[in-house]
mmCIF file of C-alpha atoms in Angstrom:
data_model
loop_
_atom_site.group_PDB
_atom_site.id
_atom_site.type_symbol
_atom_site.label_atom_id
_atom_site.label_comp_id
_atom_site.label_asym_id
_atom_site.label_seq_id
_atom_site.Cartn_x
_atom_site.Cartn_y
_atom_site.Cartn_z
ATOM 1 C CA SER A 1 -66.067 45.447 -30.186
ATOM 2 C CA PHE A 2 -68.955 47.794 -30.973
ATOM 3 C CA THR A 3 -66.830 50.935 -31.340
ATOM 4 C CA SER A 4 -64.149 49.284 -33.485
ATOM 5 C CA LEU A 5 -66.053 46.735 -35.569
ATOM 6 C CA ASN A 6 -69.841 46.888 -35.193
ATOM 7 C CA ARG A 7 -70.834 50.549 -35.427
ATOM 8 C CA ASP A 8 -73.629 49.692 -37.863
ATOM 9 C CA MET A 9 -75.222 47.060 -35.616
ATOM 10 C CA THR A 10 -78.894 47.734 -34.940
ATOM 11 C CA LEU A 11 -80.629 47.138 -31.607
ATOM 12 C CA PRO A 12 -82.594 44.072 -32.924
ATOM 13 C CA GLU A 13 -79.297 42.556 -34.153
ATOM 14 C CA PHE A 14 -77.708 43.083 -30.764
ATOM 15 C CA LYS A 15 -80.748 41.591 -29.021
ATOM 16 C CA PHE A 16 -80.472 38.469 -31.186
ATOM 17 C CA ILE A 17 -76.864 37.885 -30.017
ATOM 18 C CA TRP A 18 -77.706 38.789 -26.420
ATOM 19 C CA TYR A 19 -80.653 36.390 -26.220
ATOM 20 C CA MET A 20 -78.572 33.565 -27.689
ATOM 21 C CA GLU A 21 -76.003 33.982 -24.918
ATOM 22 C CA TYR A 22 -78.654 34.533 -22.250
ATOM 23 C CA SER A 23 -80.613 31.419 -23.318
ATOM 24 C CA HIS A 24 -77.433 29.336 -23.242
ATOM 25 C CA ARG A 25 -76.684 30.493 -19.693
ATOM 26 C CA MET A 26 -80.227 29.887 -18.506
ATOM 27 C CA TRP A 27 -80.249 26.436 -20.092
ATOM 28 C CA GLY A 28 -76.965 25.623 -18.352
ATOM 29 C CA ARG A 29 -78.395 26.688 -14.997
ATOM 30 C CA ALA A 30 -81.518 24.619 -15.634
ATOM 31 C CA VAL A 31 -79.314 21.584 -16.322
ATOM 32 C CA GLY A 32 -77.495 22.233 -13.044
ATOM 33 C CA LEU A 33 -80.775 22.335 -11.107
ATOM 34 C CA ALA A 34 -81.996 19.208 -12.929
ATOM 35 C CA TYR A 35 -78.924 17.436 -11.550
ATOM 36 C CA ILE A 36 -78.564 18.861 -8.076
ATOM 37 C CA LEU A 37 -82.183 19.081 -6.843
ATOM 38 C CA PRO A 38 -83.197 15.456 -7.625
ATOM 39 C CA ALA A 39 -79.806 14.250 -6.358
ATOM 40 C CA ALA A 40 -80.385 15.993 -3.023
ATOM 41 C CA PHE A 41 -83.925 14.557 -2.824
ATOM 42 C CA PHE A 42 -82.818 10.976 -3.584
ATOM 43 C CA TRP A 43 -79.899 11.308 -1.165
ATOM 44 C CA ARG A 44 -82.167 12.498 1.640
ATOM 45 C CA ARG A 45 -84.624 9.632 1.005
ATOM 46 C CA GLY A 46 -81.785 7.113 1.218
ATOM 47 C CA TRP A 47 -82.336 5.785 -2.294
ATOM 48 C CA LEU A 48 -78.673 5.998 -3.313
ATOM 49 C CA SER A 49 -76.156 3.245 -2.640
ATOM 50 C CA PRO A 50 -72.642 4.285 -1.475
ATOM 51 C CA PRO A 51 -71.075 3.755 -4.953
ATOM 52 C CA LEU A 52 -73.911 5.716 -6.551
ATOM 53 C CA LYS A 53 -73.481 8.514 -4.008
ATOM 54 C CA ARG A 54 -69.860 8.924 -5.081
ATOM 55 C CA ARG A 55 -70.867 8.998 -8.723
ATOM 56 C CA VAL A 56 -73.660 11.516 -8.103
ATOM 57 C CA LEU A 57 -71.260 13.772 -6.196
ATOM 58 C CA ALA A 58 -68.772 13.562 -9.063
ATOM 59 C CA LEU A 59 -71.462 14.399 -11.635
ATOM 60 C CA CYS A 60 -72.786 17.348 -9.632
ATOM 61 C CA GLY A 61 -69.228 18.618 -9.172
ATOM 62 C CA LEU A 62 -68.659 18.298 -12.899
ATOM 63 C CA VAL A 63 -71.827 20.309 -13.595
ATOM 64 C CA CYS A 64 -70.547 23.150 -11.405
ATOM 65 C CA PHE A 65 -67.085 22.919 -12.979
ATOM 66 C CA GLN A 66 -68.655 23.083 -16.444
ATOM 67 C CA GLY A 67 -70.424 26.338 -15.574
ATOM 68 C CA LEU A 68 -67.229 27.823 -14.152
ATOM 69 C CA LEU A 69 -65.306 26.778 -17.249
ATOM 70 C CA GLY A 70 -67.958 28.392 -19.456
ATOM 71 C CA TRP A 71 -67.563 31.711 -17.622
ATOM 72 C CA TYR A 72 -63.767 31.430 -17.904
ATOM 73 C CA MET A 73 -64.106 30.800 -21.648
ATOM 74 C CA VAL A 74 -66.439 33.754 -22.302
ATOM 75 C CA LYS A 75 -64.168 36.008 -20.244
ATOM 76 C CA SER A 76 -61.352 35.416 -22.733
ATOM 77 C CA GLY A 77 -63.492 36.849 -25.537
ATOM 78 C CA LEU A 78 -64.213 40.044 -23.602
ATOM 79 C CA GLU A 79 -60.619 40.890 -22.728
ATOM 80 C CA GLU A 80 -59.098 43.877 -24.515
ATOM 81 C CA LYS A 81 -56.246 42.977 -26.868
ATOM 82 C CA PRO A 82 -54.396 46.255 -27.563
ATOM 83 C CA ASP A 83 -52.106 44.646 -30.157
ATOM 84 C CA SER A 84 -54.971 43.172 -32.170
ATOM 85 C CA HIS A 85 -58.003 44.701 -33.891
ATOM 86 C CA ASP A 86 -59.314 41.385 -35.168
ATOM 87 C CA ILE A 87 -62.820 40.052 -34.501
ATOM 88 C CA PRO A 88 -63.106 39.280 -30.757
ATOM 89 C CA ARG A 89 -62.909 35.532 -30.144
ATOM 90 C CA VAL A 90 -62.814 33.311 -27.109
ATOM 91 C CA SER A 91 -59.625 31.348 -26.518
ATOM 92 C CA GLN A 92 -59.622 28.159 -28.573
ATOM 93 C CA TYR A 93 -57.943 26.406 -25.641
ATOM 94 C CA ARG A 94 -60.752 27.351 -23.255
ATOM 95 C CA LEU A 95 -63.391 26.501 -25.875
ATOM 96 C CA ALA A 96 -61.883 23.017 -26.289
ATOM 97 C CA ALA A 97 -61.781 22.567 -22.506
ATOM 98 C CA HIS A 98 -65.427 23.658 -22.182
ATOM 99 C CA LEU A 99 -66.553 21.304 -24.952
ATOM 100 C CA GLY A 100 -64.431 18.427 -23.627
ATOM 101 C CA SER A 101 -65.841 18.856 -20.145
ATOM 102 C CA ALA A 102 -69.385 18.842 -21.565
ATOM 103 C CA LEU A 103 -68.676 15.616 -23.464
ATOM 104 C CA VAL A 104 -67.323 13.936 -20.336
ATOM 105 C CA LEU A 105 -70.356 15.104 -18.334
ATOM 106 C CA TYR A 106 -72.825 13.912 -20.979
ATOM 107 C CA SER A 107 -71.100 10.553 -21.454
ATOM 108 C CA ALA A 108 -70.840 9.907 -17.716
ATOM 109 C CA SER A 109 -74.509 10.836 -17.243
ATOM 110 C CA LEU A 110 -75.648 8.579 -20.083
ATOM 111 C CA TRP A 111 -73.463 5.711 -18.848
ATOM 112 C CA THR A 112 -74.832 6.070 -15.309
ATOM 113 C CA GLY A 113 -78.429 6.183 -16.512
ATOM 114 C CA LEU A 114 -78.074 3.161 -18.795
ATOM 115 C CA SER A 115 -76.271 1.209 -16.036
ATOM 116 C CA LEU A 116 -79.263 1.738 -13.756
ATOM 117 C CA LEU A 117 -81.932 1.056 -16.390
ATOM 118 C CA LEU A 118 -80.428 -1.887 -18.264
ATOM 119 C CA PRO A 119 -78.997 -5.036 -16.688
ATOM 120 C CA GLN A 120 -75.396 -5.786 -17.625
ATOM 121 C CA HIS A 121 -74.901 -8.641 -20.073
ATOM 122 C CA LYS A 122 -72.925 -11.594 -18.742
ATOM 123 C CA LEU A 123 -70.810 -12.644 -21.710
ATOM 124 C CA PRO A 124 -67.947 -15.143 -21.789
ATOM 125 C CA GLU A 125 -64.635 -13.262 -21.724
ATOM 126 C CA THR A 126 -63.286 -14.598 -25.000
ATOM 127 C CA LYS A 127 -60.169 -13.217 -26.655
ATOM 128 C CA GLN A 128 -62.276 -11.733 -29.472
ATOM 129 C CA LEU A 129 -64.603 -9.959 -27.032
ATOM 130 C CA LEU A 130 -61.690 -8.475 -25.087
ATOM 131 C CA ARG A 131 -60.150 -7.260 -28.344
ATOM 132 C CA LEU A 132 -63.471 -5.733 -29.414
ATOM 133 C CA ARG A 133 -63.780 -3.936 -26.077
ATOM 134 C CA GLN A 134 -60.237 -2.567 -26.326
ATOM 135 C CA TYR A 135 -60.843 -1.435 -29.888
ATOM 136 C CA ALA A 136 -64.111 0.236 -28.838
ATOM 137 C CA HIS A 137 -62.260 2.161 -26.108
ATOM 138 C CA GLY A 138 -59.618 3.247 -28.618
ATOM 139 C CA THR A 139 -62.292 4.380 -31.060
ATOM 140 C CA THR A 140 -63.971 6.364 -28.282
ATOM 141 C CA ALA A 141 -60.697 8.155 -27.522
ATOM 142 C CA LEU A 142 -60.199 8.937 -31.227
ATOM 143 C CA ILE A 143 -63.726 10.378 -31.554
ATOM 144 C CA PHE A 144 -63.177 12.469 -28.412
ATOM 145 C CA LEU A 145 -59.907 13.827 -29.843
ATOM 146 C CA THR A 146 -61.610 14.594 -33.164
ATOM 147 C CA THR A 147 -64.360 16.515 -31.390
ATOM 148 C CA LEU A 148 -61.827 18.538 -29.396
ATOM 149 C CA SER A 149 -59.991 19.371 -32.619
ATOM 150 C CA GLY A 150 -63.322 20.718 -33.908
ATOM 151 C CA ALA A 151 -63.342 23.188 -31.016
ATOM 152 C CA PHE A 152 -59.983 24.515 -32.211
ATOM 153 C CA VAL A 153 -61.431 24.861 -35.734
ATOM 154 C CA ALA A 154 -64.356 26.861 -34.319
ATOM 155 C CA GLY A 155 -62.190 28.956 -32.002
ATOM 156 C CA LEU A 156 -59.822 29.996 -34.798
ATOM 157 C CA ASP A 157 -62.483 30.197 -37.564
ATOM 158 C CA ALA A 158 -60.234 27.684 -39.315
ATOM 159 C CA GLY A 159 -63.147 26.388 -41.376
ATOM 160 C CA LEU A 160 -62.954 29.584 -43.457
ATOM 161 C CA VAL A 161 -59.362 28.987 -44.606
ATOM 162 C CA TYR A 162 -60.088 26.193 -47.118
ATOM 163 C CA ASN A 163 -63.502 25.108 -48.396
ATOM 164 C CA SER A 164 -62.552 22.327 -50.820
ATOM 165 C CA PHE A 165 -62.341 18.592 -50.144
ATOM 166 C CA PRO A 166 -60.486 16.265 -50.246
ATOM 167 C CA LYS A 167 -57.760 18.680 -51.380
ATOM 168 C CA MET A 168 -57.086 21.936 -49.550
ATOM 169 C CA GLY A 169 -57.146 24.395 -52.413
ATOM 170 C CA GLU A 170 -55.015 22.901 -55.183
ATOM 171 C CA ARG A 171 -52.825 20.826 -52.875
ATOM 172 C CA TRP A 172 -53.140 17.746 -50.705
ATOM 173 C CA ILE A 173 -50.784 19.278 -48.131
ATOM 174 C CA PRO A 174 -50.917 23.105 -47.982
ATOM 175 C CA ASP A 175 -47.730 25.188 -48.064
ATOM 176 C CA ASP A 176 -48.424 27.014 -44.802
ATOM 177 C CA LEU A 177 -49.008 23.859 -42.762
ATOM 178 C CA LEU A 178 -45.937 24.533 -40.571
ATOM 179 C CA ALA A 179 -45.718 28.312 -40.930
ATOM 180 C CA PHE A 180 -45.545 29.016 -37.184
ATOM 181 C CA SER A 181 -42.518 28.584 -34.964
ATOM 182 C CA PRO A 182 -41.983 26.523 -32.879
ATOM 183 C CA ILE A 183 -43.555 23.696 -34.899
ATOM 184 C CA LEU A 184 -45.762 22.469 -32.031
ATOM 185 C CA ARG A 185 -47.576 25.831 -32.024
ATOM 186 C CA ASN A 186 -49.056 25.055 -35.453
ATOM 187 C CA ILE A 187 -51.203 22.245 -34.038
ATOM 188 C CA PHE A 188 -53.114 24.632 -31.777
ATOM 189 C CA GLU A 189 -52.784 28.109 -33.326
ATOM 190 C CA ASN A 190 -52.277 27.798 -37.091
ATOM 191 C CA PRO A 191 -55.759 27.765 -38.732
ATOM 192 C CA THR A 192 -54.476 25.775 -41.728
ATOM 193 C CA THR A 193 -52.906 23.081 -39.551
ATOM 194 C CA VAL A 194 -55.942 22.964 -37.262
ATOM 195 C CA GLN A 195 -58.270 22.373 -40.218
ATOM 196 C CA PHE A 196 -55.867 19.808 -41.733
ATOM 197 C CA ASP A 197 -55.658 17.888 -38.433
ATOM 198 C CA HIS A 198 -59.442 17.938 -38.047
ATOM 199 C CA ARG A 199 -59.889 16.486 -41.542
ATOM 200 C CA ILE A 200 -57.377 13.701 -40.874
ATOM 201 C CA LEU A 201 -58.903 12.905 -37.479
ATOM 202 C CA GLY A 202 -62.424 12.912 -38.940
ATOM 203 C CA ILE A 203 -61.469 10.467 -41.692
ATOM 204 C CA ALA A 204 -59.632 8.314 -39.128
ATOM 205 C CA SER A 205 -62.695 8.294 -36.852
ATOM 206 C CA VAL A 206 -65.069 7.174 -39.605
ATOM 207 C CA THR A 207 -62.567 4.507 -40.658
ATOM 208 C CA ALA A 208 -62.194 3.270 -37.076
ATOM 209 C CA VAL A 209 -65.970 3.125 -36.543
ATOM 210 C CA THR A 210 -66.410 1.202 -39.802
ATOM 211 C CA ALA A 211 -63.685 -1.264 -38.789
ATOM 212 C CA LEU A 212 -65.315 -1.643 -35.373
ATOM 213 C CA TYR A 213 -68.637 -2.448 -37.027
ATOM 214 C CA LEU A 214 -67.093 -5.014 -39.386
ATOM 215 C CA PHE A 215 -65.179 -6.642 -36.528
ATOM 216 C CA SER A 216 -68.323 -6.810 -34.379
ATOM 217 C CA ARG A 217 -70.141 -8.741 -37.145
ATOM 218 C CA LYS A 218 -67.747 -11.645 -36.626
ATOM 219 C CA ILE A 219 -68.570 -12.016 -32.926
ATOM 220 C CA PRO A 220 -71.828 -13.316 -31.414
ATOM 221 C CA LEU A 221 -73.188 -10.287 -29.550
ATOM 222 C CA PRO A 222 -76.493 -9.494 -27.806
ATOM 223 C CA ARG A 223 -79.080 -7.631 -29.870
ATOM 224 C CA ARG A 224 -78.683 -4.486 -27.777
ATOM 225 C CA THR A 225 -74.919 -4.355 -28.392
ATOM 226 C CA ARG A 226 -75.331 -4.988 -32.101
ATOM 227 C CA MET A 227 -77.869 -2.161 -32.331
ATOM 228 C CA ALA A 228 -75.448 0.169 -30.548
ATOM 229 C CA VAL A 229 -72.599 -0.598 -32.959
ATOM 230 C CA THR A 230 -74.873 -0.231 -36.006
ATOM 231 C CA SER A 231 -76.205 3.089 -34.677
ATOM 232 C CA LEU A 232 -72.638 4.289 -34.117
ATOM 233 C CA LEU A 233 -71.778 3.576 -37.755
ATOM 234 C CA ALA A 234 -74.945 5.319 -38.984
ATOM 235 C CA VAL A 235 -74.264 8.445 -36.906
ATOM 236 C CA ALA A 236 -70.604 8.519 -38.025
ATOM 237 C CA CYS A 237 -71.672 8.440 -41.682
ATOM 238 C CA ILE A 238 -74.296 11.168 -41.128
ATOM 239 C CA GLN A 239 -71.752 13.303 -39.288
#
């Protein structure tokens, strides 16, 4: 990379990049210790119930897997590509896997913590409540998919292809949307298609969150749940 693209890079510029990567690694290791050391202490003291032990083991395993996946991702950016002299990039597939794994780890950790700190509400299982819960799960899946599509945008630098909104350039649907063959390859490797998909998924996510909020207003819910739905809408709009 230095010999082919960055001959003019100064030592302070290199140090800035190096310390960013080093800090990220050290922070990841600190997170791992913050999981594993207290877990081992609580386990030894007998403070964990059998179901919680299984969950703690799963979370600690996921922390280790996340670190391994991060190394595997970075490795793809350091491999020589003799047929390409483009800017070195990590694999967008591995980047999406690393980000997705982090989201699962964070969500599972937050869910576990809130389950221990806050008592579960006992609500009557009405048809409206069941529908709201199903819709909330669907919205969660859509947001997760949207976030993963963002990793493909980052991995391919697809955000640089078009910088106008809501149109992409002068068109609603760009000409090179399906330029790659086979067609399925466009979804993961064509920067235009990746950015287009991310836009559509982002709009769909905000729409779904808004609909979830409006639907929740028609159902009698505890204050805590109502605050969560309102916060979700606020964060979606900010995002």
